[in-house]
Amino acid sequence: MAIVTFVFSCFSGDAEKIFIDKSLVGKGIGETVSDAFVSDQFFITTYPDKPKVDYGFFIKRPPIGEAIKRLEKISAWEPKTVQMDIPGPLGRRLERRVSVNTRQDMVLVWWPTSSIEAWPWSPMSTDRDRANLIVLSIHGPNIDLLAYNRTECDPFHASFSCLQPHRFFTIEQSQSGGGETTAHTSTYEIIQGKIQRISNIAIPLKILPFSSYS
């Protein structure tokens, strides 16, 4: 995994510096990254062909005043990396996406059900196998599975709330037998270690929605 960082001017918006950090190349569990999140505390990556995540907690971080040094090489932060299995179908290629809450103590891993491509066919018999919403909890160098669930419709966007760290929103779509498309805006909340949908609004559409993830 290579990390490319762009530093932009606050006045003109022009790119002033570009850092290409290859210090983590060959250290992940997969060659192709589906999605990633990097902060000054940790990084997490997902992969399209493996139901796993890489989580790296930075043990040593440069002082805040040395901003440029913080960007040059992430290996200098001494990441302690662990690999974790996550729920979801096995033997499928999935567009696993990541969203992190404002406290940076929970990570949402999700994917559209339409992105599932069977490599070989395999049955999905348990709730864990059917899940496409995964919430992981983070405590320093430790990462644990907190909850998982499956959406009723096909999500094409999901993200945590900017105000309430235990809530996240999805935009999902469904099609009727007559070919009519409906968008669903849903609110989920993590309550007592479970993902619960607390609201859903259905909006009929005249055209198919699209996402920047497509």
Short mmCIF file of C-alpha atoms in Angstrom, two decimals:
data_model
loop_
_atom_site.label_atom_id
_atom_site.label_comp_id
_atom_site.label_asym_id
_atom_site.label_seq_id
_atom_site.Cartn_x
_atom_site.Cartn_y
_atom_site.Cartn_z
CA MET A 1 0.00 0.00 0.00
CA ALA A 2 1.35 3.41 -1.00
CA ILE A 3 0.08 6.64 0.58
CA VAL A 4 -0.02 9.79 -1.56
CA THR A 5 -0.43 13.07 0.35
CA PHE A 6 -1.16 16.45 -1.25
CA VAL A 7 -0.41 19.71 0.60
CA PHE A 8 -2.48 22.63 -0.71
CA SER A 9 -1.99 26.36 -0.27
CA CYS A 10 -4.55 27.99 2.04
CA PHE A 11 -4.58 31.07 -0.18
CA SER A 12 -4.56 29.86 -3.79
CA GLY A 13 -5.68 26.26 -3.47
CA ASP A 14 -2.66 25.14 -5.52
CA ALA A 15 -0.80 21.95 -4.64
CA GLU A 16 2.46 22.95 -2.94
CA LYS A 17 3.88 19.52 -2.09
CA ILE A 18 3.19 15.91 -3.00
CA PHE A 19 4.49 13.09 -0.79
CA ILE A 20 4.54 9.48 -2.01
CA ASP A 21 5.11 7.10 0.88
CA LYS A 22 5.86 3.49 -0.08
CA SER A 23 6.99 2.35 3.36
CA LEU A 24 3.90 0.13 3.76
CA VAL A 25 4.17 -1.57 0.36
CA GLY A 26 4.00 -5.35 0.78
CA LYS A 27 2.95 -5.14 4.42
CA GLY A 28 -0.80 -5.46 3.87
CA ILE A 29 -2.85 -8.62 3.37
CA GLY A 30 -3.84 -7.73 -0.19
CA GLU A 31 -2.36 -6.10 -3.26
CA THR A 32 -5.47 -4.07 -4.13
CA VAL A 33 -7.00 -1.74 -1.54
CA SER A 34 -10.75 -1.15 -1.71
CA ASP A 35 -10.85 1.80 0.71
CA ALA A 36 -8.72 3.34 3.45
CA PHE A 37 -8.78 5.90 6.24
CA VAL A 38 -5.68 7.58 7.70
CA SER A 39 -5.55 9.92 10.71
CA ASP A 40 -2.83 10.99 13.15
CA GLN A 41 -3.90 8.11 15.42
CA PHE A 42 -4.33 5.11 13.13
CA PHE A 43 -5.02 3.81 9.65
CA ILE A 44 -7.43 1.14 8.45
CA THR A 45 -7.69 -0.49 5.02
CA THR A 46 -10.18 -2.85 3.38
CA TYR A 47 -9.73 -5.16 0.42
CA PRO A 48 -12.11 -6.23 -2.36
CA ASP A 49 -11.14 -9.90 -2.39
CA LYS A 50 -10.67 -10.61 1.34
CA PRO A 51 -13.12 -10.30 4.29
CA LYS A 52 -10.39 -8.72 6.41
CA VAL A 53 -9.12 -5.32 7.49
CA ASP A 54 -5.64 -4.05 8.29
CA TYR A 55 -5.55 -1.77 11.33
CA GLY A 56 -2.43 0.15 12.26
CA PHE A 57 -2.11 2.17 15.47
CA PHE A 58 0.66 4.79 15.48
CA ILE A 59 2.81 4.33 18.58
CA LYS A 60 5.17 7.24 17.89
CA ARG A 61 3.88 10.45 16.33
CA PRO A 62 5.90 13.59 15.52
CA PRO A 63 4.98 16.80 17.40
CA ILE A 64 2.06 18.75 15.98
CA GLY A 65 4.36 21.67 15.12
CA GLU A 66 6.37 19.46 12.75
CA ALA A 67 3.49 19.05 10.31
CA ILE A 68 5.60 18.36 7.22
CA LYS A 69 7.66 15.68 8.96
CA ARG A 70 4.38 14.00 9.89
CA LEU A 71 3.63 13.52 6.21
CA GLU A 72 6.95 12.35 4.76
CA LYS A 73 7.06 8.72 5.90
CA ILE A 74 4.38 6.98 7.91
CA SER A 75 6.75 4.19 8.97
CA ALA A 76 8.47 6.74 11.25
CA TRP A 77 5.27 6.76 13.29
CA GLU A 78 5.95 3.09 14.15
CA PRO A 79 2.54 1.65 13.26
CA LYS A 80 1.53 -1.44 15.19
CA THR A 81 -0.49 -3.37 12.61
CA VAL A 82 -3.01 -6.13 13.20
CA GLN A 83 -5.26 -8.03 10.79
CA MET A 84 -8.86 -8.83 11.56
CA ASP A 85 -11.52 -11.02 9.96
CA ILE A 86 -14.87 -9.30 9.40
CA PRO A 87 -18.35 -10.67 8.64
CA GLY A 88 -19.65 -10.96 5.11
CA PRO A 89 -19.83 -13.51 2.31
CA LEU A 90 -16.74 -15.56 1.55
CA GLY A 91 -15.29 -16.03 -1.91
CA ARG A 92 -16.90 -12.84 -3.23
CA ARG A 93 -15.39 -9.63 -4.58
CA LEU A 94 -16.90 -6.67 -2.71
CA GLU A 95 -16.48 -2.90 -2.81
CA ARG A 96 -15.83 -2.59 0.93
CA ARG A 97 -16.01 1.07 1.98
CA VAL A 98 -15.03 2.80 5.23
CA SER A 99 -16.49 5.59 7.37
CA VAL A 100 -15.14 6.70 10.76
CA ASN A 101 -17.13 8.55 13.42
CA THR A 102 -16.17 11.92 14.90
CA ARG A 103 -14.63 10.38 18.02
CA GLN A 104 -12.58 8.03 15.87
CA ASP A 105 -13.53 5.14 18.13
CA MET A 106 -15.85 3.35 15.68
CA VAL A 107 -15.40 2.32 12.05
CA LEU A 108 -18.21 1.44 9.66
CA VAL A 109 -17.32 -1.02 6.89
CA TRP A 110 -20.08 -1.39 4.29
CA TRP A 111 -20.63 -2.42 0.69
CA PRO A 112 -23.42 -2.38 -1.91
CA THR A 113 -25.17 -5.71 -2.28
CA SER A 114 -25.08 -5.16 -6.05
CA SER A 115 -21.26 -5.26 -5.91
CA ILE A 116 -21.24 -8.95 -5.00
CA GLU A 117 -19.62 -11.11 -7.65
CA ALA A 118 -19.53 -14.82 -6.96
CA TRP A 119 -16.18 -16.45 -7.64
CA PRO A 120 -17.30 -19.77 -6.93
CA TRP A 121 -20.88 -20.15 -5.80
CA SER A 122 -21.25 -20.55 -2.06
CA PRO A 123 -24.32 -20.51 0.19
CA MET A 124 -24.91 -17.69 2.68
CA SER A 125 -26.69 -19.36 5.57
CA THR A 126 -26.04 -17.15 8.61
CA ASP A 127 -26.65 -13.51 9.54
CA ARG A 128 -22.88 -13.05 9.71
CA ASP A 129 -22.50 -14.24 6.12
CA ARG A 130 -25.33 -11.99 4.86
CA ALA A 131 -24.13 -8.83 6.63
CA ASN A 132 -23.10 -5.77 4.64
CA LEU A 133 -22.93 -3.28 7.54
CA ILE A 134 -20.03 -3.90 9.94
CA VAL A 135 -19.16 -1.70 12.93
CA LEU A 136 -15.74 -2.07 14.54
CA SER A 137 -14.74 -0.49 17.86
CA ILE A 138 -11.30 1.03 18.37
CA HIS A 139 -9.47 1.46 21.67
CA GLY A 140 -5.88 2.55 21.09
CA PRO A 141 -3.99 -0.40 19.54
CA ASN A 142 -7.02 -2.70 19.90
CA ILE A 143 -9.78 -3.23 17.35
CA ASP A 144 -12.85 -5.42 17.92
CA LEU A 145 -16.03 -6.41 16.16
CA LEU A 146 -18.92 -4.46 17.72
CA ALA A 147 -21.96 -5.23 15.55
CA TYR A 148 -23.12 -6.26 12.09
CA ASN A 149 -26.37 -6.22 10.13
CA ARG A 150 -27.77 -6.34 6.61
CA THR A 151 -29.63 -3.54 4.86
CA GLU A 152 -33.09 -4.24 3.45
CA CYS A 153 -32.21 -2.47 0.18
CA ASP A 154 -29.02 -1.88 -1.81
CA PRO A 155 -26.90 0.93 -0.27
CA PHE A 156 -24.80 3.18 -2.47
CA HIS A 157 -23.68 5.60 0.26
CA ALA A 158 -23.13 5.32 4.02
CA SER A 159 -21.41 7.57 6.54
CA PHE A 160 -21.37 8.41 10.23
CA SER A 161 -23.19 11.47 11.55
CA CYS A 162 -21.06 14.58 12.08
CA LEU A 163 -22.99 15.35 15.29
CA GLN A 164 -23.91 12.02 16.87
CA PRO A 165 -21.04 9.51 16.99
CA HIS A 166 -23.32 6.48 17.47
CA ARG A 167 -25.47 7.19 14.39
CA PHE A 168 -24.85 6.70 10.71
CA PHE A 169 -26.87 7.30 7.58
CA THR A 170 -27.34 5.33 4.40
CA ILE A 171 -28.85 6.03 1.00
CA GLU A 172 -30.26 2.83 -0.45
CA GLN A 173 -32.20 1.93 -3.57
CA SER A 174 -34.80 -0.67 -4.46
CA GLN A 175 -36.64 -1.61 -7.63
CA SER A 176 -40.18 -2.91 -7.91
CA GLY A 177 -41.31 -5.65 -10.26
CA GLY A 178 -42.51 -2.95 -12.65
CA GLY A 179 -39.06 -1.39 -12.84
CA GLU A 180 -39.83 1.60 -10.59
CA THR A 181 -36.87 2.82 -8.54
CA THR A 182 -37.17 4.08 -4.97
CA ALA A 183 -34.46 5.76 -2.89
CA HIS A 184 -34.43 5.15 0.85
CA THR A 185 -32.71 7.48 3.31
CA SER A 186 -32.18 5.51 6.50
CA THR A 187 -30.81 6.37 9.92
CA TYR A 188 -29.12 3.66 11.98
CA GLU A 189 -28.00 3.79 15.59
CA ILE A 190 -25.69 1.52 17.55
CA ILE A 191 -27.69 0.61 20.66
CA GLN A 192 -26.40 -1.87 23.25
CA GLY A 193 -23.95 -3.38 20.79
CA LYS A 194 -26.47 -3.78 17.96
CA ILE A 195 -27.19 -1.89 14.73
CA GLN A 196 -30.81 -0.72 14.72
CA ARG A 197 -32.58 1.24 11.99
CA ILE A 198 -34.52 4.05 13.68
CA SER A 199 -35.95 5.84 10.62
CA ASN A 200 -36.50 5.32 6.92
CA ILE A 201 -37.86 7.69 4.26
CA ALA A 202 -38.79 6.35 0.82
CA ILE A 203 -38.51 8.69 -2.20
CA PRO A 204 -39.79 7.53 -5.64
CA LEU A 205 -37.32 8.32 -8.43
CA LYS A 206 -37.78 8.84 -12.14
CA ILE A 207 -34.16 7.98 -12.96
CA LEU A 208 -31.57 5.61 -11.49
CA PRO A 209 -29.36 7.19 -8.80
CA PHE A 210 -25.60 7.18 -9.11
CA SER A 211 -22.77 7.45 -6.64
CA SER A 212 -19.20 8.76 -6.73
CA TYR A 213 -18.16 5.25 -5.61
CA SER A 214 -19.39 3.78 -8.91
#
